[in-house]
mmCIF file of C-alpha atoms and ligand atoms in Angstrom:
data_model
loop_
_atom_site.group_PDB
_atom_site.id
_atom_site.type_symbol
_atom_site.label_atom_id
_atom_site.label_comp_id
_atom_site.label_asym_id
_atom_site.label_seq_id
_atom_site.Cartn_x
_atom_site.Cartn_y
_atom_site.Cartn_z
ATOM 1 C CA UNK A 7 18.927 -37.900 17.115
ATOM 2 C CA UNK A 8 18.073 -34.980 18.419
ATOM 3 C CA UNK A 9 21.454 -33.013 17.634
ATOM 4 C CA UNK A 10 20.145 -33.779 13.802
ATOM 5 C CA UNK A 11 16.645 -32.527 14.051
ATOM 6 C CA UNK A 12 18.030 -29.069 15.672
ATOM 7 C CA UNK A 13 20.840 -28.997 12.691
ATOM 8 C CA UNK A 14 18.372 -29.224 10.152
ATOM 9 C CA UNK A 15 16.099 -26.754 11.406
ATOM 10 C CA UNK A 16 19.363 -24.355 11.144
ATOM 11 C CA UNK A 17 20.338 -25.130 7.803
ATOM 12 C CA UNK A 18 16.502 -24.311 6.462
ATOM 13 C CA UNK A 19 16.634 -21.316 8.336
ATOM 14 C CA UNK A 20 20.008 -20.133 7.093
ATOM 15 C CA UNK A 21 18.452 -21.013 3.681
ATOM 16 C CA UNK A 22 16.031 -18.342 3.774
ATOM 17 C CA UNK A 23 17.082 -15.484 1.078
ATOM 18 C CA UNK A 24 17.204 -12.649 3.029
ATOM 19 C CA UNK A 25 19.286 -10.124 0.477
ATOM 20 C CA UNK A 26 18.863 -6.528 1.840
ATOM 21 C CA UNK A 27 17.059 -3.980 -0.445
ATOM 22 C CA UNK A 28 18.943 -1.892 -2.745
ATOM 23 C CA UNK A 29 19.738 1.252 -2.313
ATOM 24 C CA UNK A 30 17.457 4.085 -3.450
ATOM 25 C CA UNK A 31 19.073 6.490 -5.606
ATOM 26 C CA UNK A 32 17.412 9.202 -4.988
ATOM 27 C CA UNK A 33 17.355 10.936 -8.027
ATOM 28 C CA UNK A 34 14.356 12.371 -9.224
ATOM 29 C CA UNK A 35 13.917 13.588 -12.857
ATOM 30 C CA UNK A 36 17.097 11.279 -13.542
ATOM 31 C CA UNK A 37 16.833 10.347 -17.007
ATOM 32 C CA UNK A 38 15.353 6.725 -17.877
ATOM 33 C CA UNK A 39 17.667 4.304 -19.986
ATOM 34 C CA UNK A 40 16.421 4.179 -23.335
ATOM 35 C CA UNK A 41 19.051 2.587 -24.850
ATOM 36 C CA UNK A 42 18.923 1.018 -28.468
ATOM 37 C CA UNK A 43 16.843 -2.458 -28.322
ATOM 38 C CA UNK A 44 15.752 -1.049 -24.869
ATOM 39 C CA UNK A 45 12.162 -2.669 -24.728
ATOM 40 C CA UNK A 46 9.015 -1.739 -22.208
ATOM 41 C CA UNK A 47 10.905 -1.407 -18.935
ATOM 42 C CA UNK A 48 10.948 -4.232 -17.081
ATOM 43 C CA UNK A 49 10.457 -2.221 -13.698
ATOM 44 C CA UNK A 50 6.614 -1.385 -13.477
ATOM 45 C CA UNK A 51 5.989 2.316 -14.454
ATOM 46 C CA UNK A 52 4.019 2.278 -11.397
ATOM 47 C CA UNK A 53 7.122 1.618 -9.328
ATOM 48 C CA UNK A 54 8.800 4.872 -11.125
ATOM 49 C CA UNK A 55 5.219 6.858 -10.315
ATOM 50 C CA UNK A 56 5.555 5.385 -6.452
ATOM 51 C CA UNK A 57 8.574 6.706 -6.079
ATOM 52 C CA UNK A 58 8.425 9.868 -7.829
ATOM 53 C CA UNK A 59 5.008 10.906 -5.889
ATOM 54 C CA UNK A 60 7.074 10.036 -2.543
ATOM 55 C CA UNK A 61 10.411 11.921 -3.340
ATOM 56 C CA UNK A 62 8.997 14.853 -5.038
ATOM 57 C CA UNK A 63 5.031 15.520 -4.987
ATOM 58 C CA UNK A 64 4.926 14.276 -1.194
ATOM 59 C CA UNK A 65 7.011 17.034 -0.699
ATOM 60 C CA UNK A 66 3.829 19.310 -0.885
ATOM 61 C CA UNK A 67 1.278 16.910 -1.353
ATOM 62 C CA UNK A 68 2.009 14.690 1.595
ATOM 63 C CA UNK A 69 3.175 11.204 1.387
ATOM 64 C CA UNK A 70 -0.783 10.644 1.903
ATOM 65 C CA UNK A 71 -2.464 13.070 0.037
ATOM 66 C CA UNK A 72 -3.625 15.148 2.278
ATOM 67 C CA UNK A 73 -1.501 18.268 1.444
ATOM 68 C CA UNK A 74 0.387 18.717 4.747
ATOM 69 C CA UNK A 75 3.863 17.857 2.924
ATOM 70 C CA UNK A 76 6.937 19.392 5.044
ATOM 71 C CA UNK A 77 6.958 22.135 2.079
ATOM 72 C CA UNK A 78 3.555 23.444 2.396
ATOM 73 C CA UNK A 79 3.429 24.647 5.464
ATOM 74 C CA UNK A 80 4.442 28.219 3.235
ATOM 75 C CA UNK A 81 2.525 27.613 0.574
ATOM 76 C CA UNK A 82 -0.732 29.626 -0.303
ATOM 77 C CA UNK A 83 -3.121 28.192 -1.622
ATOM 78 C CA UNK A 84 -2.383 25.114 -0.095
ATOM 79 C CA UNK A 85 -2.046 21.697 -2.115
ATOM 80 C CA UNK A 86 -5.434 19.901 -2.374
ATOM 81 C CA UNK A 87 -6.709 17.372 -0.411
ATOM 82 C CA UNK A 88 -6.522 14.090 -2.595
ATOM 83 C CA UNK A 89 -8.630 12.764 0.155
ATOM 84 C CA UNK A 90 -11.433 14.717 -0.424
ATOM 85 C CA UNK A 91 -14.209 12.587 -2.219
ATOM 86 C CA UNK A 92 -16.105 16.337 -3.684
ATOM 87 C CA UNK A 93 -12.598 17.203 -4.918
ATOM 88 C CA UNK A 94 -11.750 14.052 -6.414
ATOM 89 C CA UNK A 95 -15.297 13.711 -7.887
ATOM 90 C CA UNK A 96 -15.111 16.964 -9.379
ATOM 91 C CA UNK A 97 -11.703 16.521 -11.480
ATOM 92 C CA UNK A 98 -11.291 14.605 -14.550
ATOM 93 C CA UNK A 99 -8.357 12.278 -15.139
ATOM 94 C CA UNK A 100 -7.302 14.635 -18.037
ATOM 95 C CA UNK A 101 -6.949 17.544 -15.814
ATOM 96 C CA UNK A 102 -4.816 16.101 -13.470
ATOM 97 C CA UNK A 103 -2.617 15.241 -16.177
ATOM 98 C CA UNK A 104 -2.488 18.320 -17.604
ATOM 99 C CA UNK A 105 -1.772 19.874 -14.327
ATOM 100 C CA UNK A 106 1.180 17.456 -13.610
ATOM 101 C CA UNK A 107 2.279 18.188 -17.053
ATOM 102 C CA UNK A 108 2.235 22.239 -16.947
ATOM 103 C CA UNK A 109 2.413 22.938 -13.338
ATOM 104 C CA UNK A 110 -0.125 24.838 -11.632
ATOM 105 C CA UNK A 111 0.998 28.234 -13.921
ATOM 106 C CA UNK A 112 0.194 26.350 -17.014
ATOM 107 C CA UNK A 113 -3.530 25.537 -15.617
ATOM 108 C CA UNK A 114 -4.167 28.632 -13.701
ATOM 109 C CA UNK A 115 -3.655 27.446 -10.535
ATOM 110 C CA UNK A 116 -0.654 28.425 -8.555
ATOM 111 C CA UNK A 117 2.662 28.426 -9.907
ATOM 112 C CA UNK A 118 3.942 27.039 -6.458
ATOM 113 C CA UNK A 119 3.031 23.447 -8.296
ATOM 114 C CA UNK A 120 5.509 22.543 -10.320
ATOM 115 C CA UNK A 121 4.860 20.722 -13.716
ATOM 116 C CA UNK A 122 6.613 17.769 -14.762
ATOM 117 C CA UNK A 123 6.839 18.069 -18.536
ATOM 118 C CA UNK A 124 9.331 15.461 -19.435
ATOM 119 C CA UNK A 125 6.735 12.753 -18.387
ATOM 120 C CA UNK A 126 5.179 13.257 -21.791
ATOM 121 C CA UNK A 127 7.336 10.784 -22.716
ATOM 122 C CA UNK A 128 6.777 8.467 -20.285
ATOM 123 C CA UNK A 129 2.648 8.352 -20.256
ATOM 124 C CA UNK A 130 2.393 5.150 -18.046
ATOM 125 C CA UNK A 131 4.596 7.002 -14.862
ATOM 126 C CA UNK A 132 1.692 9.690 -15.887
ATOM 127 C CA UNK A 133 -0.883 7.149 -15.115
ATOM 128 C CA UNK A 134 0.327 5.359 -12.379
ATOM 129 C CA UNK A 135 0.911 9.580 -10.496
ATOM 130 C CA UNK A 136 -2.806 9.628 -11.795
ATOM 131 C CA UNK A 137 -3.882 6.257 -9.944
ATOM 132 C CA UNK A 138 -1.518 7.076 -6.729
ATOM 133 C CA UNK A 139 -3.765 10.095 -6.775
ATOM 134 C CA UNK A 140 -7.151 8.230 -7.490
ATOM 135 C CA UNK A 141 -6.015 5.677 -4.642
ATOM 136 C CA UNK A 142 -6.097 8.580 -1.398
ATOM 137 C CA UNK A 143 -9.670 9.104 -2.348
ATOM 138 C CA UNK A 144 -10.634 5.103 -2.281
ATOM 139 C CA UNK A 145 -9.880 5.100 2.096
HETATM 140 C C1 LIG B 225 6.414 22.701 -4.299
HETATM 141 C C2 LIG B 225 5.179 22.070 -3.900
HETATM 142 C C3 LIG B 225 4.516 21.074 -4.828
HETATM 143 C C4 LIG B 225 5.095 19.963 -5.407
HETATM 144 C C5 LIG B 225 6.526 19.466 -5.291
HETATM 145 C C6 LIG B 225 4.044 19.323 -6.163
HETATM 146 N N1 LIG B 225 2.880 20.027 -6.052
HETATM 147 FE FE1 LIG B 225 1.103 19.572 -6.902
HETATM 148 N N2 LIG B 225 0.304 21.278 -6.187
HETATM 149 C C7 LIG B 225 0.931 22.162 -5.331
HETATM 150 C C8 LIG B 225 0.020 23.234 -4.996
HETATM 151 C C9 LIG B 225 0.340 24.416 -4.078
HETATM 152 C C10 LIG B 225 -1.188 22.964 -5.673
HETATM 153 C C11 LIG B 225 -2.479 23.771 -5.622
HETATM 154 C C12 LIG B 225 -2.558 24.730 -6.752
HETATM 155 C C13 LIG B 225 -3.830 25.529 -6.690
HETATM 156 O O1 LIG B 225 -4.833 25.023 -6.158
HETATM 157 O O2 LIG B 225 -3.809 26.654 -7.184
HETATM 158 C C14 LIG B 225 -0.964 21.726 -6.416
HETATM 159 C C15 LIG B 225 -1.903 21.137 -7.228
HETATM 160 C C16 LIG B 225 -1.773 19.902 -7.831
HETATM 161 C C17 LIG B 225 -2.793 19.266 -8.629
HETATM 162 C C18 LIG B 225 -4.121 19.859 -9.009
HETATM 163 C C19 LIG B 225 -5.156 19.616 -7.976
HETATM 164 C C20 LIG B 225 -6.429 20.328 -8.361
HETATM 165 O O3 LIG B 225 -6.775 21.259 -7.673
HETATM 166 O O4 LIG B 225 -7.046 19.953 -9.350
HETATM 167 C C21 LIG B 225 -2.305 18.054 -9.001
HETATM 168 C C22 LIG B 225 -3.014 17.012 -9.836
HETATM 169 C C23 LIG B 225 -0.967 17.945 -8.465
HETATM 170 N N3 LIG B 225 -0.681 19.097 -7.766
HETATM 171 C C24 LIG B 225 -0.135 16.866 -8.620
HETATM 172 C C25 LIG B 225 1.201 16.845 -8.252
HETATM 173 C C26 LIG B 225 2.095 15.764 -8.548
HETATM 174 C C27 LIG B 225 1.704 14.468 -9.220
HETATM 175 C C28 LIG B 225 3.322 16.144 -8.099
HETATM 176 C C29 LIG B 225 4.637 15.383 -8.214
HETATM 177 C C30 LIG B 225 5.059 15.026 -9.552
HETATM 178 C C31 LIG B 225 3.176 17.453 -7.491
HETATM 179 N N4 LIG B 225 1.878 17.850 -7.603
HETATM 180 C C32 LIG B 225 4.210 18.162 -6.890
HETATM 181 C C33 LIG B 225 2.226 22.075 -4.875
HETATM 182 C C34 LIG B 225 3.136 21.110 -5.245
#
């Protein structure tokens, strides 16, 4: 009786779905399919943002916010502080679009921020870079 007990306990375990993640593909800026009858991606556009902030804006910006990325230790003026509730109080949503958009030359700010023009097309990646932002000043 009590060999069955134990060999059911195994076979729920083994049960358990424990695929391992896929692999990242690490390719920023890689274009999106769009194919014909392509509808609203499935895959949140706040996944695409997630990932995006942490492969390329953490780079500079820090993967939280705070500007002390491993490429800004050069960099002058240094990124902003996202945690910084004056900073964040005294930006509009708008502007830190536009900034993303144009990069730092195309704002006045320093040209050492890049801009990320192609995500015109894709406004909701826009958004969810603008609520990953938004979110380091919410701790
Ligand atoms: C190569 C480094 C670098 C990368 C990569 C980078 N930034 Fe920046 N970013 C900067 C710097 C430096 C500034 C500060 C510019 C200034 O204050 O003159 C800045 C400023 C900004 C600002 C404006 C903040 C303000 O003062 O209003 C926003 C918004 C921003 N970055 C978002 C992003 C996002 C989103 C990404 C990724 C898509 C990104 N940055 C990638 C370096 C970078």
């Amino acid at each position: 009786m009590r060999m069955l007990i134990a060999l059911v306990f195994v076979v729920a375990a083994c049960g358990k779905n424990t695929e391992p993640p896929p692999p990242s593909s690490g390719t920023p800026g890689a274009p999106t399919e769009s194919g014909p009858g392509a509808k609203k991606p499935a895959v949140g556009a706040d996944d695409q943002a997630q990932k995006m902030f942490m492969t390329v804006c953490a780079m500079c910006h820090g993967s939280d916010g705070t500007g002390n990325g491993p490429a800004a230790e050069n960099l002058n003026p240094k990124p902003r502080n996202y945690t910084d509730p004056a900073w964040q109080a005294s930006v509009t949503d708008e502007e830190i679009k536009k900034t993303i958009l144009l990069g730092g030359q195309g704002v006045g700010k320093s040209a050492s921020m890049p801009g990320q023009p192609q995500l015109k097309d894709q406004p909701e990646v826009l958004d969810g870079l603008v609520k990953i932002i938004r979110g380091f000043g919410k701790k």
